[in-house]
Amino acid sequence: TTQAAGAVLPVEPSAIIPHGVDLEQFRPSLSPKTQKSRRTLACVGRVREGKGTHRFVNAFIKVARQRDDVDAIAFGMIKPEDAVFHRRLLRQLEQAGLSDRFTWAGEVHHADLVERLGVCDVLVALPAYEPFGVTPIEAMAMGIPSVCSYTGCFVDLIKPGQNGYLVAHDDEVAAAEAIAKALTLPLGKAEFVHKLRDDINQRFSQKAEAEAILGIYRQLSGRYDDSAFNRPFSTSRSTS
């Protein structure tokens, strides 16, 4: 879980272990980004107010008005109960003259998401609340920086100016400014990608999670057979 979640427990936890991602699945794209003429912002999660999709759209509009080389894509299903919300966002993009620069990808199969997200440049996650929030971790494992709100694991994950930026969830001006800053990072350059990936390997990989859990068992028992942790791990997740 997260430091924030651990802080609300009635007793102080002996350890806080974050979820880890599978670095074998989430790998940097082979497509070169340093020579791209356009940049793409991405948002992953069900299209609804709770996920902050409207904040992503509004921040994109602000950035796109300043830069004509930036596009956006939203990965995630649109449920019937969110259709009115979605139509409102469509009207905003149309009124801004940016409908052709924003793609609604819908729900995407996990393997396709990894491939399509891999060619994006900055992930944006602006929910008001997130219990954990694994998507920015997956993005960083692929060498993609993130702009996130102060919630979930984002506060523990983001190192401002190094792998992304943190903003208040309801400050769309600050979000747009942070996205503009993120777009000036050395996107796609080998050293930058490796730095982000190495950080995830150390702090948020499945191996790091397993080793931390194993460490707790060792503390409790003084003896633990860790052979079970030598097997490969895997994850599977939808964009819902």
Coordinates of C-alpha atoms in Angstrom, one line a residue:
T1 CA 0.0 0.0 0.0
T2 CA 1.1 3.7 0.4
Q3 CA 2.6 5.8 3.2
A4 CA -0.6 7.8 3.3
A5 CA -2.8 4.7 3.7
G6 CA -0.5 3.3 6.4
A7 CA -0.8 6.6 8.3
V8 CA -4.6 6.2 8.9
L9 CA -4.3 2.7 10.5
P10 CA -5.1 2.6 14.2
V11 CA -1.6 1.3 15.0
E12 CA 1.7 2.1 13.3
P13 CA 2.5 -0.5 10.7
S14 CA 5.8 -2.4 11.0
A15 CA 6.3 -2.0 7.3
I16 CA 4.6 -0.5 4.2
I17 CA 5.2 -2.4 1.0
P18 CA 4.0 -0.9 -2.3
H19 CA 2.6 -3.0 -5.1
G20 CA 5.1 -3.9 -7.8
V21 CA 4.9 -4.2 -11.6
D22 CA 6.2 -6.8 -14.0
L23 CA 9.2 -5.3 -15.7
E24 CA 9.2 -8.0 -18.3
Q25 CA 5.8 -6.9 -19.5
F26 CA 6.4 -3.2 -19.2
R27 CA 9.4 -2.4 -21.3
P28 CA 10.5 0.7 -23.2
S29 CA 9.2 1.0 -26.8
L30 CA 11.5 0.1 -29.6
S31 CA 10.2 3.0 -31.6
P32 CA 12.6 6.0 -31.4
K33 CA 11.0 9.0 -29.6
T34 CA 13.9 11.5 -29.9
Q35 CA 13.1 12.0 -33.6
K36 CA 9.3 12.4 -33.3
S37 CA 7.7 15.5 -34.7
R38 CA 4.7 15.2 -32.4
R39 CA 4.2 14.4 -28.8
T40 CA 1.4 12.4 -27.2
L41 CA -0.2 12.7 -23.8
A42 CA -1.9 9.6 -22.4
C43 CA -4.5 8.9 -19.7
V44 CA -5.4 5.4 -18.6
G45 CA -8.6 4.4 -16.8
R46 CA -12.3 4.3 -17.1
V47 CA -13.7 7.5 -18.6
R48 CA -15.5 9.0 -15.6
E49 CA -15.3 12.0 -13.2
G50 CA -13.7 9.9 -10.4
K51 CA -10.7 9.2 -12.6
G52 CA -10.3 12.8 -13.5
T53 CA -10.8 12.4 -17.3
H54 CA -12.2 15.9 -17.5
R55 CA -9.1 17.3 -15.9
F56 CA -7.0 15.6 -18.4
V57 CA -9.1 17.0 -21.2
N58 CA -9.0 20.5 -19.8
A59 CA -5.2 20.4 -19.2
F60 CA -4.7 19.1 -22.7
I61 CA -6.7 21.9 -24.2
K62 CA -4.6 24.4 -22.4
V63 CA -1.3 22.8 -23.5
A64 CA -2.6 22.3 -27.1
R65 CA -3.4 26.0 -27.4
Q66 CA 0.3 26.7 -26.8
R67 CA 1.8 23.9 -28.8
D68 CA 0.5 22.6 -32.1
D69 CA 2.7 19.5 -31.9
V70 CA 0.9 17.8 -29.0
D71 CA -1.9 15.2 -29.2
A72 CA -3.7 13.2 -26.6
I73 CA -5.2 9.7 -26.1
A74 CA -7.5 8.3 -23.4
F75 CA -7.5 4.6 -22.9
G76 CA -10.5 3.2 -21.0
M77 CA -14.0 2.0 -21.3
I78 CA -17.0 4.4 -21.3
K79 CA -19.9 2.9 -19.4
P80 CA -23.5 3.9 -20.2
E81 CA -23.8 5.8 -16.9
D82 CA -20.8 7.9 -18.0
A83 CA -22.1 8.7 -21.5
V84 CA -23.4 12.2 -20.6
F85 CA -20.0 13.0 -19.0
H86 CA -18.2 11.8 -22.1
R87 CA -20.5 13.8 -24.4
R88 CA -19.7 16.9 -22.4
L89 CA -15.9 16.3 -23.0
L90 CA -16.5 15.8 -26.7
R91 CA -18.3 19.2 -26.9
Q92 CA -15.4 20.9 -25.0
L93 CA -12.9 19.4 -27.5
E94 CA -15.0 20.4 -30.4
Q95 CA -15.5 23.9 -29.2
A96 CA -11.7 24.2 -28.7
G97 CA -11.2 22.9 -32.3
L98 CA -9.1 20.0 -31.0
S99 CA -11.3 17.0 -31.7
D100 CA -8.9 15.8 -34.4
R101 CA -6.0 15.8 -31.9
F102 CA -7.7 13.8 -29.2
T103 CA -8.3 10.0 -29.5
W104 CA -10.7 8.0 -27.5
A105 CA -9.2 4.5 -27.6
G106 CA -11.9 2.8 -25.5
E107 CA -11.2 -0.3 -23.5
V108 CA -7.9 -1.8 -24.7
H109 CA -6.6 -5.3 -24.2
H110 CA -3.7 -5.5 -21.9
A111 CA -1.1 -6.5 -24.5
D112 CA -2.3 -3.8 -26.9
L113 CA -2.2 -1.2 -24.1
V114 CA 1.4 -1.9 -23.4
E115 CA 2.3 -1.5 -27.1
R116 CA 0.2 1.7 -27.6
L117 CA 1.1 3.3 -24.3
G118 CA 4.8 2.7 -25.1
V119 CA 4.8 5.2 -27.9
C120 CA 3.3 7.9 -25.8
D121 CA 5.4 10.6 -24.2
V122 CA 3.8 11.7 -20.9
L123 CA 1.2 9.9 -18.8
V124 CA -1.3 12.1 -17.0
A125 CA -3.2 10.9 -13.9
L126 CA -5.3 13.5 -12.1
P127 CA -7.9 11.6 -9.9
A128 CA -9.1 13.3 -6.7
Y129 CA -8.5 10.0 -4.9
E130 CA -6.7 6.8 -5.8
P131 CA -6.2 3.9 -3.3
F132 CA -2.9 3.1 -5.0
G133 CA -2.7 3.9 -8.7
V134 CA -0.4 1.6 -10.7
T135 CA -0.5 3.1 -14.1
P136 CA 2.2 5.7 -13.6
I137 CA 4.5 3.0 -12.3
E138 CA 3.9 0.9 -15.4
A139 CA 4.5 4.0 -17.6
M140 CA 7.8 4.7 -15.8
A141 CA 8.9 1.1 -16.3
M142 CA 8.6 1.9 -20.0
G143 CA 10.6 5.1 -19.6
I144 CA 7.6 7.5 -19.7
P145 CA 7.4 10.3 -17.1
S146 CA 4.1 11.2 -15.4
V147 CA 2.1 14.2 -14.2
C148 CA 0.0 13.1 -11.2
S149 CA -2.2 14.5 -8.5
Y150 CA -1.3 14.3 -4.8
T151 CA -3.0 10.9 -4.1
G152 CA -2.3 7.2 -3.9
C153 CA 1.3 6.0 -4.5
F154 CA 1.9 9.1 -6.7
V155 CA 3.3 11.1 -3.8
D156 CA 5.8 8.3 -3.1
L157 CA 6.6 7.7 -6.7
I158 CA 7.1 11.1 -8.3
K159 CA 10.4 12.9 -7.9
P160 CA 9.5 16.4 -9.3
G161 CA 11.7 17.4 -12.2
Q162 CA 13.2 14.0 -12.5
N163 CA 10.5 11.5 -13.4
G164 CA 7.5 13.9 -13.6
Y165 CA 5.5 16.4 -11.5
L166 CA 2.8 16.5 -8.8
V167 CA -0.1 18.9 -8.9
A168 CA -3.3 19.5 -6.9
H169 CA -6.0 17.4 -8.6
D170 CA -8.3 20.4 -9.1
D171 CA -5.7 22.8 -10.4
E172 CA -5.9 22.4 -14.2
V173 CA -3.7 25.4 -14.8
A174 CA -0.9 23.8 -12.7
A175 CA -1.5 20.5 -14.5
A176 CA -1.1 22.2 -17.9
E177 CA 2.1 23.9 -16.7
A178 CA 3.4 20.6 -15.3
I179 CA 2.7 18.8 -18.6
A180 CA 4.5 21.6 -20.5
K181 CA 7.5 21.0 -18.2
A182 CA 7.4 17.3 -18.6
L183 CA 7.5 17.7 -22.3
T184 CA 10.9 19.4 -22.0
L185 CA 12.4 16.3 -20.2
P186 CA 14.8 14.2 -22.4
L187 CA 11.9 12.0 -23.6
G188 CA 13.0 8.8 -25.2
K189 CA 16.7 9.3 -24.6
A190 CA 18.4 6.1 -23.5
E191 CA 19.9 7.5 -20.3
F192 CA 16.6 9.1 -19.2
V193 CA 14.6 5.9 -20.0
H194 CA 17.1 3.7 -18.1
K195 CA 17.0 6.0 -15.1
L196 CA 13.3 5.8 -14.8
R197 CA 13.3 2.1 -15.3
D198 CA 16.0 1.5 -12.8
D199 CA 14.1 3.5 -10.2
I200 CA 11.0 1.4 -10.7
N201 CA 13.2 -1.8 -10.5
Q202 CA 14.5 -0.7 -7.1
R203 CA 11.3 0.6 -5.6
F204 CA 8.2 -0.7 -7.4
S205 CA 9.0 -3.9 -9.2
Q206 CA 7.4 -7.2 -8.4
K207 CA 10.8 -8.4 -7.3
A208 CA 11.2 -5.5 -4.9
E209 CA 7.7 -6.2 -3.5
A210 CA 8.4 -9.9 -3.1
E211 CA 11.7 -9.3 -1.4
A212 CA 10.1 -6.8 1.0
I213 CA 7.4 -9.4 1.9
L214 CA 10.0 -12.1 2.3
G215 CA 11.9 -9.8 4.6
I216 CA 8.9 -9.5 6.9
Y217 CA 8.5 -13.3 7.0
R218 CA 12.2 -13.6 7.9
Q219 CA 11.8 -11.1 10.7
L220 CA 8.8 -13.0 12.1
S221 CA 10.2 -16.5 11.8
G222 CA 13.9 -16.1 11.7
R223 CA 14.0 -18.7 9.0
Y224 CA 12.1 -18.8 5.7
D225 CA 12.6 -20.8 2.6
D226 CA 12.6 -18.2 -0.2
S227 CA 12.9 -20.7 -3.1
A228 CA 9.2 -20.0 -3.9
F229 CA 10.2 -16.4 -4.8
N230 CA 12.6 -17.5 -7.5
R231 CA 9.8 -18.1 -9.9
P232 CA 8.9 -15.5 -12.5
F233 CA 5.9 -13.2 -11.8
S234 CA 3.2 -11.8 -14.1
T235 CA 0.4 -9.3 -14.0
S236 CA -2.7 -8.8 -16.0
R237 CA -4.9 -5.7 -15.9
S238 CA -7.6 -4.1 -18.0
T239 CA -8.0 -0.3 -18.6
S240 CA -11.2 -0.2 -16.5

